[in-house]
Amino acid sequence: MRTRFHQELEQLAVMLEQMCLGDRDAVAMATDALLNADIEQAERAIDLCARVATMGEECEESAVMLLALQAPVASELRRVVTALQLSGNLARMGGLCAHIAELVRRRHPDPVIPDSLRDTVTRMGAAAVHMAGDAARVLATGDADGAAGLDAEDDVMDGLHRDLLNAVLGPEFYDGAPTAVDLALLGRYYERFADHTVEVGRRTVFMTTGAVLPE
């Protein structure tokens, strides 16, 4: 019985890693759609986000079943409860990717991003992809150093977010209120995506070792 329990725990860990990789691919697709006003790529990103959401529901069901039927204790209980929390973080990351892609859908065929801010948004997208990839590696390995490194990457994203907002609120922004609103939302989506990757790293380390990383 305990052998099966540990097999199910490992399957749950694999599902979480797959969700994170799905988030990485979705934010890459959504960013590409955003920069190229590519409606087909936006739809593919939205479809992938829906699959990530379904995987999140499956993870939650698996974790609840393990809690209800296997009565885990000590470190096993920590792993199951933290996996349940992680599935929520990863599902929300997918939801944020979907919001990015939906901006493309709503504005199509017009671009969301003015030429003056393409570089900033390109860098935000690249940072999000990199952070999600690193978070997936932390999920696979439980690497505390890798998880701590996500904080530094989040600082980069926060700086890019400030740059974007400063440009939108600056005196040389002439692209209109609707574009300003979309860009403000876009910056928030990327910033929150990055925050969730940091939380994934922290929770993964706690799940695997019991150590709590400083915030």
PDB file of C-alpha atoms in Angstrom:
ATOM      1  CA  MET A   1       0.000   0.000   0.000  1.00  0.00           C
ATOM      2  CA  ARG A   2       2.800   2.460   0.893  1.00  0.00           C
ATOM      3  CA  THR A   3       4.646   1.568  -2.300  1.00  0.00           C
ATOM      4  CA  ARG A   4       1.588   2.534  -4.313  1.00  0.00           C
ATOM      5  CA  PHE A   5       1.238   5.715  -2.266  1.00  0.00           C
ATOM      6  CA  HIS A   6       4.788   6.785  -3.084  1.00  0.00           C
ATOM      7  CA  GLN A   7       4.236   5.952  -6.750  1.00  0.00           C
ATOM      8  CA  GLU A   8       1.190   8.219  -6.749  1.00  0.00           C
ATOM      9  CA  LEU A   9       3.219  10.962  -5.063  1.00  0.00           C
ATOM     10  CA  GLU A  10       5.813  10.702  -7.835  1.00  0.00           C
ATOM     11  CA  GLN A  11       3.092  10.836 -10.489  1.00  0.00           C
ATOM     12  CA  LEU A  12       1.761  13.984  -8.844  1.00  0.00           C
ATOM     13  CA  ALA A  13       5.230  15.539  -8.943  1.00  0.00           C
ATOM     14  CA  VAL A  14       5.531  14.721 -12.645  1.00  0.00           C
ATOM     15  CA  MET A  15       2.153  16.328 -13.342  1.00  0.00           C
ATOM     16  CA  LEU A  16       3.249  19.509 -11.568  1.00  0.00           C
ATOM     17  CA  GLU A  17       6.420  19.682 -13.638  1.00  0.00           C
ATOM     18  CA  GLN A  18       4.381  19.163 -16.821  1.00  0.00           C
ATOM     19  CA  MET A  19       2.069  21.998 -15.798  1.00  0.00           C
ATOM     20  CA  CYS A  20       5.046  24.302 -15.324  1.00  0.00           C
ATOM     21  CA  LEU A  21       6.487  23.356 -18.706  1.00  0.00           C
ATOM     22  CA  GLY A  22       3.057  24.002 -20.204  1.00  0.00           C
ATOM     23  CA  ASP A  23       3.074  27.452 -18.613  1.00  0.00           C
ATOM     24  CA  ARG A  24       6.528  28.089 -20.059  1.00  0.00           C
ATOM     25  CA  ASP A  25       5.359  27.143 -23.557  1.00  0.00           C
ATOM     26  CA  ALA A  26       2.128  29.114 -23.183  1.00  0.00           C
ATOM     27  CA  VAL A  27       3.860  32.352 -22.161  1.00  0.00           C
ATOM     28  CA  ALA A  28       6.287  31.927 -25.062  1.00  0.00           C
ATOM     29  CA  MET A  29       3.384  31.478 -27.499  1.00  0.00           C
ATOM     30  CA  ALA A  30       1.407  34.364 -26.009  1.00  0.00           C
ATOM     31  CA  THR A  31       4.405  36.692 -26.200  1.00  0.00           C
ATOM     32  CA  ASP A  32       5.067  35.724 -29.816  1.00  0.00           C
ATOM     33  CA  ALA A  33       1.399  36.338 -30.641  1.00  0.00           C
ATOM     34  CA  LEU A  34       1.580  39.695 -28.887  1.00  0.00           C
ATOM     35  CA  LEU A  35       4.663  40.897 -30.707  1.00  0.00           C
ATOM     36  CA  ASN A  36       3.453  39.752 -34.126  1.00  0.00           C
ATOM     37  CA  ALA A  37      -0.296  40.364 -33.798  1.00  0.00           C
ATOM     38  CA  ASP A  38      -0.657  36.666 -34.624  1.00  0.00           C
ATOM     39  CA  ILE A  39      -4.209  35.569 -33.862  1.00  0.00           C
ATOM     40  CA  GLU A  40      -3.552  31.895 -34.662  1.00  0.00           C
ATOM     41  CA  GLN A  41      -0.662  31.772 -32.217  1.00  0.00           C
ATOM     42  CA  ALA A  42      -2.838  33.511 -29.633  1.00  0.00           C
ATOM     43  CA  GLU A  43      -5.517  30.847 -30.042  1.00  0.00           C
ATOM     44  CA  ARG A  44      -2.912  28.104 -29.650  1.00  0.00           C
ATOM     45  CA  ALA A  45      -1.700  29.731 -26.449  1.00  0.00           C
ATOM     46  CA  ILE A  46      -5.249  29.932 -25.099  1.00  0.00           C
ATOM     47  CA  ASP A  47      -5.841  26.260 -25.926  1.00  0.00           C
ATOM     48  CA  LEU A  48      -2.624  25.276 -24.128  1.00  0.00           C
ATOM     49  CA  CYS A  49      -3.656  27.307 -21.096  1.00  0.00           C
ATOM     50  CA  ALA A  50      -6.947  25.403 -21.027  1.00  0.00           C
ATOM     51  CA  ARG A  51      -5.002  22.126 -20.989  1.00  0.00           C
ATOM     52  CA  VAL A  52      -2.867  23.397 -18.116  1.00  0.00           C
ATOM     53  CA  ALA A  53      -6.046  24.292 -16.224  1.00  0.00           C
ATOM     54  CA  THR A  54      -7.375  20.763 -16.763  1.00  0.00           C
ATOM     55  CA  MET A  55      -4.098  19.337 -15.489  1.00  0.00           C
ATOM     56  CA  GLY A  56      -4.436  21.551 -12.429  1.00  0.00           C
ATOM     57  CA  GLU A  57      -7.851  20.105 -11.691  1.00  0.00           C
ATOM     58  CA  GLU A  58      -6.433  16.603 -12.059  1.00  0.00           C
ATOM     59  CA  CYS A  59      -3.575  17.432  -9.673  1.00  0.00           C
ATOM     60  CA  GLU A  60      -5.995  18.789  -7.105  1.00  0.00           C
ATOM     61  CA  GLU A  61      -8.165  15.679  -7.356  1.00  0.00           C
ATOM     62  CA  SER A  62      -5.127  13.421  -6.981  1.00  0.00           C
ATOM     63  CA  ALA A  63      -3.872  15.344  -3.947  1.00  0.00           C
ATOM     64  CA  VAL A  64      -7.275  15.306  -2.261  1.00  0.00           C
ATOM     65  CA  MET A  65      -7.619  11.578  -2.887  1.00  0.00           C
ATOM     66  CA  LEU A  66      -4.200  10.959  -1.357  1.00  0.00           C
ATOM     67  CA  LEU A  67      -5.186  12.975   1.704  1.00  0.00           C
ATOM     68  CA  ALA A  68      -8.506  11.194   2.051  1.00  0.00           C
ATOM     69  CA  LEU A  69      -7.464   7.603   1.357  1.00  0.00           C
ATOM     70  CA  GLN A  70      -3.811   7.303   2.342  1.00  0.00           C
ATOM     71  CA  ALA A  71      -3.697   9.328   5.577  1.00  0.00           C
ATOM     72  CA  PRO A  72      -0.178  10.712   4.979  1.00  0.00           C
ATOM     73  CA  VAL A  73       1.833  11.879   7.986  1.00  0.00           C
ATOM     74  CA  ALA A  74       4.889  14.083   8.603  1.00  0.00           C
ATOM     75  CA  SER A  75       6.935  14.633   5.426  1.00  0.00           C
ATOM     76  CA  GLU A  76       4.375  12.805   3.275  1.00  0.00           C
ATOM     77  CA  LEU A  77       1.630  15.142   4.454  1.00  0.00           C
ATOM     78  CA  ARG A  78       3.852  18.137   3.707  1.00  0.00           C
ATOM     79  CA  ARG A  79       4.441  16.888   0.172  1.00  0.00           C
ATOM     80  CA  VAL A  80       0.755  16.326  -0.562  1.00  0.00           C
ATOM     81  CA  VAL A  81      -0.481  19.619   0.901  1.00  0.00           C
ATOM     82  CA  THR A  82       2.271  21.610  -0.823  1.00  0.00           C
ATOM     83  CA  ALA A  83       1.543  19.865  -4.126  1.00  0.00           C
ATOM     84  CA  LEU A  84      -2.056  21.004  -3.752  1.00  0.00           C
ATOM     85  CA  GLN A  85      -0.868  24.589  -3.277  1.00  0.00           C
ATOM     86  CA  LEU A  86       1.557  24.322  -6.193  1.00  0.00           C
ATOM     87  CA  SER A  87      -1.179  23.213  -8.555  1.00  0.00           C
ATOM     88  CA  GLY A  88      -2.991  26.455  -7.729  1.00  0.00           C
ATOM     89  CA  ASN A  89       0.089  28.580  -8.474  1.00  0.00           C
ATOM     90  CA  LEU A  90       0.720  26.788 -11.753  1.00  0.00           C
ATOM     91  CA  ALA A  91      -2.917  27.033 -12.838  1.00  0.00           C
ATOM     92  CA  ARG A  92      -2.898  30.772 -12.151  1.00  0.00           C
ATOM     93  CA  MET A  93       0.256  31.139 -14.246  1.00  0.00           C
ATOM     94  CA  GLY A  94      -1.634  29.533 -17.124  1.00  0.00           C
ATOM     95  CA  GLY A  95      -4.544  31.883 -16.551  1.00  0.00           C
ATOM     96  CA  LEU A  96      -2.233  34.887 -16.804  1.00  0.00           C
ATOM     97  CA  CYS A  97      -0.828  33.567 -20.096  1.00  0.00           C
ATOM     98  CA  ALA A  98      -4.385  33.258 -21.392  1.00  0.00           C
ATOM     99  CA  HIS A  99      -5.045  36.900 -20.450  1.00  0.00           C
ATOM    100  CA  ILE A 100      -1.996  37.964 -22.478  1.00  0.00           C
ATOM    101  CA  ALA A 101      -3.209  36.008 -25.503  1.00  0.00           C
ATOM    102  CA  GLU A 102      -6.738  37.367 -25.089  1.00  0.00           C
ATOM    103  CA  LEU A 103      -5.387  40.904 -25.483  1.00  0.00           C
ATOM    104  CA  VAL A 104      -4.203  39.861 -28.947  1.00  0.00           C
ATOM    105  CA  ARG A 105      -7.582  38.355 -29.750  1.00  0.00           C
ATOM    106  CA  ARG A 106      -9.445  41.470 -28.626  1.00  0.00           C
ATOM    107  CA  ARG A 107      -7.281  43.927 -30.558  1.00  0.00           C
ATOM    108  CA  HIS A 108      -6.819  41.852 -33.723  1.00  0.00           C
ATOM    109  CA  PRO A 109      -5.955  42.819 -36.447  1.00  0.00           C
ATOM    110  CA  ASP A 110      -4.439  45.845 -34.694  1.00  0.00           C
ATOM    111  CA  PRO A 111      -1.267  45.301 -32.660  1.00  0.00           C
ATOM    112  CA  VAL A 112      -1.351  45.600 -28.875  1.00  0.00           C
ATOM    113  CA  ILE A 113       2.238  46.814 -28.586  1.00  0.00           C
ATOM    114  CA  PRO A 114       3.426  50.137 -30.035  1.00  0.00           C
ATOM    115  CA  ASP A 115       6.813  49.979 -31.748  1.00  0.00           C
ATOM    116  CA  SER A 116       8.391  52.117 -29.034  1.00  0.00           C
ATOM    117  CA  LEU A 117       7.751  49.402 -26.404  1.00  0.00           C
ATOM    118  CA  ARG A 118       8.449  46.248 -28.394  1.00  0.00           C
ATOM    119  CA  ASP A 119      11.891  45.833 -26.849  1.00  0.00           C
ATOM    120  CA  THR A 120      10.579  46.121 -23.283  1.00  0.00           C
ATOM    121  CA  VAL A 121       7.781  43.615 -23.882  1.00  0.00           C
ATOM    122  CA  THR A 122      10.169  41.262 -25.715  1.00  0.00           C
ATOM    123  CA  ARG A 123      12.422  41.277 -22.660  1.00  0.00           C
ATOM    124  CA  MET A 124       9.484  40.741 -20.290  1.00  0.00           C
ATOM    125  CA  GLY A 125       8.353  37.745 -22.317  1.00  0.00           C
ATOM    126  CA  ALA A 126      11.858  36.294 -22.429  1.00  0.00           C
ATOM    127  CA  ALA A 127      12.221  36.736 -18.666  1.00  0.00           C
ATOM    128  CA  ALA A 128       8.895  34.969 -18.070  1.00  0.00           C
ATOM    129  CA  VAL A 129       9.877  32.037 -20.290  1.00  0.00           C
ATOM    130  CA  HIS A 130      13.240  31.719 -18.550  1.00  0.00           C
ATOM    131  CA  MET A 131      11.708  31.873 -15.075  1.00  0.00           C
ATOM    132  CA  ALA A 132       9.102  29.233 -15.891  1.00  0.00           C
ATOM    133  CA  GLY A 133      11.817  26.965 -17.267  1.00  0.00           C
ATOM    134  CA  ASP A 134      13.874  27.439 -14.105  1.00  0.00           C
ATOM    135  CA  ALA A 135      10.822  26.785 -11.935  1.00  0.00           C
ATOM    136  CA  ALA A 136      10.234  23.523 -13.821  1.00  0.00           C
ATOM    137  CA  ARG A 137      13.828  22.498 -13.130  1.00  0.00           C
ATOM    138  CA  VAL A 138      13.360  23.266  -9.441  1.00  0.00           C
ATOM    139  CA  LEU A 139      10.213  21.130  -9.445  1.00  0.00           C
ATOM    140  CA  ALA A 140      12.179  18.270 -10.989  1.00  0.00           C
ATOM    141  CA  THR A 141      15.195  18.540  -8.689  1.00  0.00           C
ATOM    142  CA  GLY A 142      14.146  20.350  -5.507  1.00  0.00           C
ATOM    143  CA  ASP A 143      17.248  22.523  -5.965  1.00  0.00           C
ATOM    144  CA  ALA A 144      17.222  25.206  -3.247  1.00  0.00           C
ATOM    145  CA  ASP A 145      19.872  27.304  -5.032  1.00  0.00           C
ATOM    146  CA  GLY A 146      17.796  27.265  -8.206  1.00  0.00           C
ATOM    147  CA  ALA A 147      14.724  28.326  -6.248  1.00  0.00           C
ATOM    148  CA  ALA A 148      16.634  31.170  -4.573  1.00  0.00           C
ATOM    149  CA  GLY A 149      17.856  32.314  -7.990  1.00  0.00           C
ATOM    150  CA  LEU A 150      14.258  32.934  -9.054  1.00  0.00           C
ATOM    151  CA  ASP A 151      14.171  35.906  -6.675  1.00  0.00           C
ATOM    152  CA  ALA A 152      16.948  37.618  -8.632  1.00  0.00           C
ATOM    153  CA  GLU A 153      15.139  36.921 -11.899  1.00  0.00           C
ATOM    154  CA  ASP A 154      11.977  38.394 -10.396  1.00  0.00           C
ATOM    155  CA  ASP A 155      13.891  41.599  -9.661  1.00  0.00           C
ATOM    156  CA  VAL A 156      14.660  41.832 -13.390  1.00  0.00           C
ATOM    157  CA  MET A 157      10.972  41.443 -14.218  1.00  0.00           C
ATOM    158  CA  ASP A 158      10.019  44.067 -11.638  1.00  0.00           C
ATOM    159  CA  GLY A 159      12.469  46.486 -13.263  1.00  0.00           C
ATOM    160  CA  LEU A 160      11.019  45.866 -16.713  1.00  0.00           C
ATOM    161  CA  HIS A 161       7.516  46.330 -15.321  1.00  0.00           C
ATOM    162  CA  ARG A 162       8.523  49.713 -13.912  1.00  0.00           C
ATOM    163  CA  ASP A 163      10.058  50.681 -17.254  1.00  0.00           C
ATOM    164  CA  LEU A 164       6.813  49.805 -19.019  1.00  0.00           C
ATOM    165  CA  LEU A 165       4.649  51.779 -16.606  1.00  0.00           C
ATOM    166  CA  ASN A 166       6.990  54.765 -16.694  1.00  0.00           C
ATOM    167  CA  ALA A 167       6.778  54.804 -20.486  1.00  0.00           C
ATOM    168  CA  VAL A 168       2.974  54.547 -20.475  1.00  0.00           C
ATOM    169  CA  LEU A 169       2.644  57.336 -17.905  1.00  0.00           C
ATOM    170  CA  GLY A 170       5.337  59.522 -19.448  1.00  0.00           C
ATOM    171  CA  PRO A 171       4.802  62.689 -21.455  1.00  0.00           C
ATOM    172  CA  GLU A 172       5.950  61.095 -24.715  1.00  0.00           C
ATOM    173  CA  PHE A 173       3.294  58.383 -24.807  1.00  0.00           C
ATOM    174  CA  TYR A 174       0.923  59.254 -27.671  1.00  0.00           C
ATOM    175  CA  ASP A 175      -0.816  55.927 -28.355  1.00  0.00           C
ATOM    176  CA  GLY A 176      -4.082  56.685 -26.587  1.00  0.00           C
ATOM    177  CA  ALA A 177      -5.933  55.588 -23.470  1.00  0.00           C
ATOM    178  CA  PRO A 178      -7.064  52.127 -24.704  1.00  0.00           C
ATOM    179  CA  THR A 179      -3.475  51.164 -25.523  1.00  0.00           C
ATOM    180  CA  ALA A 180      -2.301  52.542 -22.190  1.00  0.00           C
ATOM    181  CA  VAL A 181      -4.858  50.403 -20.360  1.00  0.00           C
ATOM    182  CA  ASP A 182      -3.849  47.282 -22.299  1.00  0.00           C
ATOM    183  CA  LEU A 183      -0.170  47.891 -21.588  1.00  0.00           C
ATOM    184  CA  ALA A 184      -0.821  48.425 -17.884  1.00  0.00           C
ATOM    185  CA  LEU A 185      -2.731  45.137 -17.755  1.00  0.00           C
ATOM    186  CA  LEU A 186      -0.041  43.391 -19.773  1.00  0.00           C
ATOM    187  CA  GLY A 187       2.682  44.521 -17.396  1.00  0.00           C
ATOM    188  CA  ARG A 188       0.659  43.265 -14.455  1.00  0.00           C
ATOM    189  CA  TYR A 189       0.138  39.866 -16.089  1.00  0.00           C
ATOM    190  CA  TYR A 190       3.857  39.357 -16.659  1.00  0.00           C
ATOM    191  CA  GLU A 191       4.737  40.646 -13.191  1.00  0.00           C
ATOM    192  CA  ARG A 192       2.257  38.302 -11.482  1.00  0.00           C
ATOM    193  CA  PHE A 193       3.425  35.373 -13.638  1.00  0.00           C
ATOM    194  CA  ALA A 194       6.960  35.978 -12.368  1.00  0.00           C
ATOM    195  CA  ASP A 195       5.753  36.231  -8.766  1.00  0.00           C
ATOM    196  CA  HIS A 196       4.111  32.823  -9.074  1.00  0.00           C
ATOM    197  CA  THR A 197       7.309  31.236 -10.387  1.00  0.00           C
ATOM    198  CA  VAL A 198       9.117  32.486  -7.272  1.00  0.00           C
ATOM    199  CA  GLU A 199       6.397  30.996  -5.099  1.00  0.00           C
ATOM    200  CA  VAL A 200       6.660  27.710  -6.998  1.00  0.00           C
ATOM    201  CA  GLY A 201      10.372  27.627  -6.197  1.00  0.00           C
ATOM    202  CA  ARG A 202       9.852  28.350  -2.506  1.00  0.00           C
ATOM    203  CA  ARG A 203       7.081  25.828  -2.114  1.00  0.00           C
ATOM    204  CA  THR A 204       8.993  23.155  -3.981  1.00  0.00           C
ATOM    205  CA  VAL A 205      11.959  23.479  -1.637  1.00  0.00           C
ATOM    206  CA  PHE A 206       9.624  23.312   1.363  1.00  0.00           C
ATOM    207  CA  MET A 207       7.885  20.275  -0.133  1.00  0.00           C
ATOM    208  CA  THR A 208      11.072  18.329  -0.722  1.00  0.00           C
ATOM    209  CA  THR A 209      13.226  19.404   2.243  1.00  0.00           C
ATOM    210  CA  GLY A 210      11.038  21.143   4.807  1.00  0.00           C
ATOM    211  CA  ALA A 211      13.255  24.243   4.578  1.00  0.00           C
ATOM    212  CA  VAL A 212      11.599  27.654   4.270  1.00  0.00           C
ATOM    213  CA  LEU A 213      13.408  30.064   1.961  1.00  0.00           C
ATOM    214  CA  PRO A 214      13.537  33.723   3.069  1.00  0.00           C
ATOM    215  CA  GLU A 215      11.285  36.126   1.211  1.00  0.00           C
TER     216      GLU A 215
END
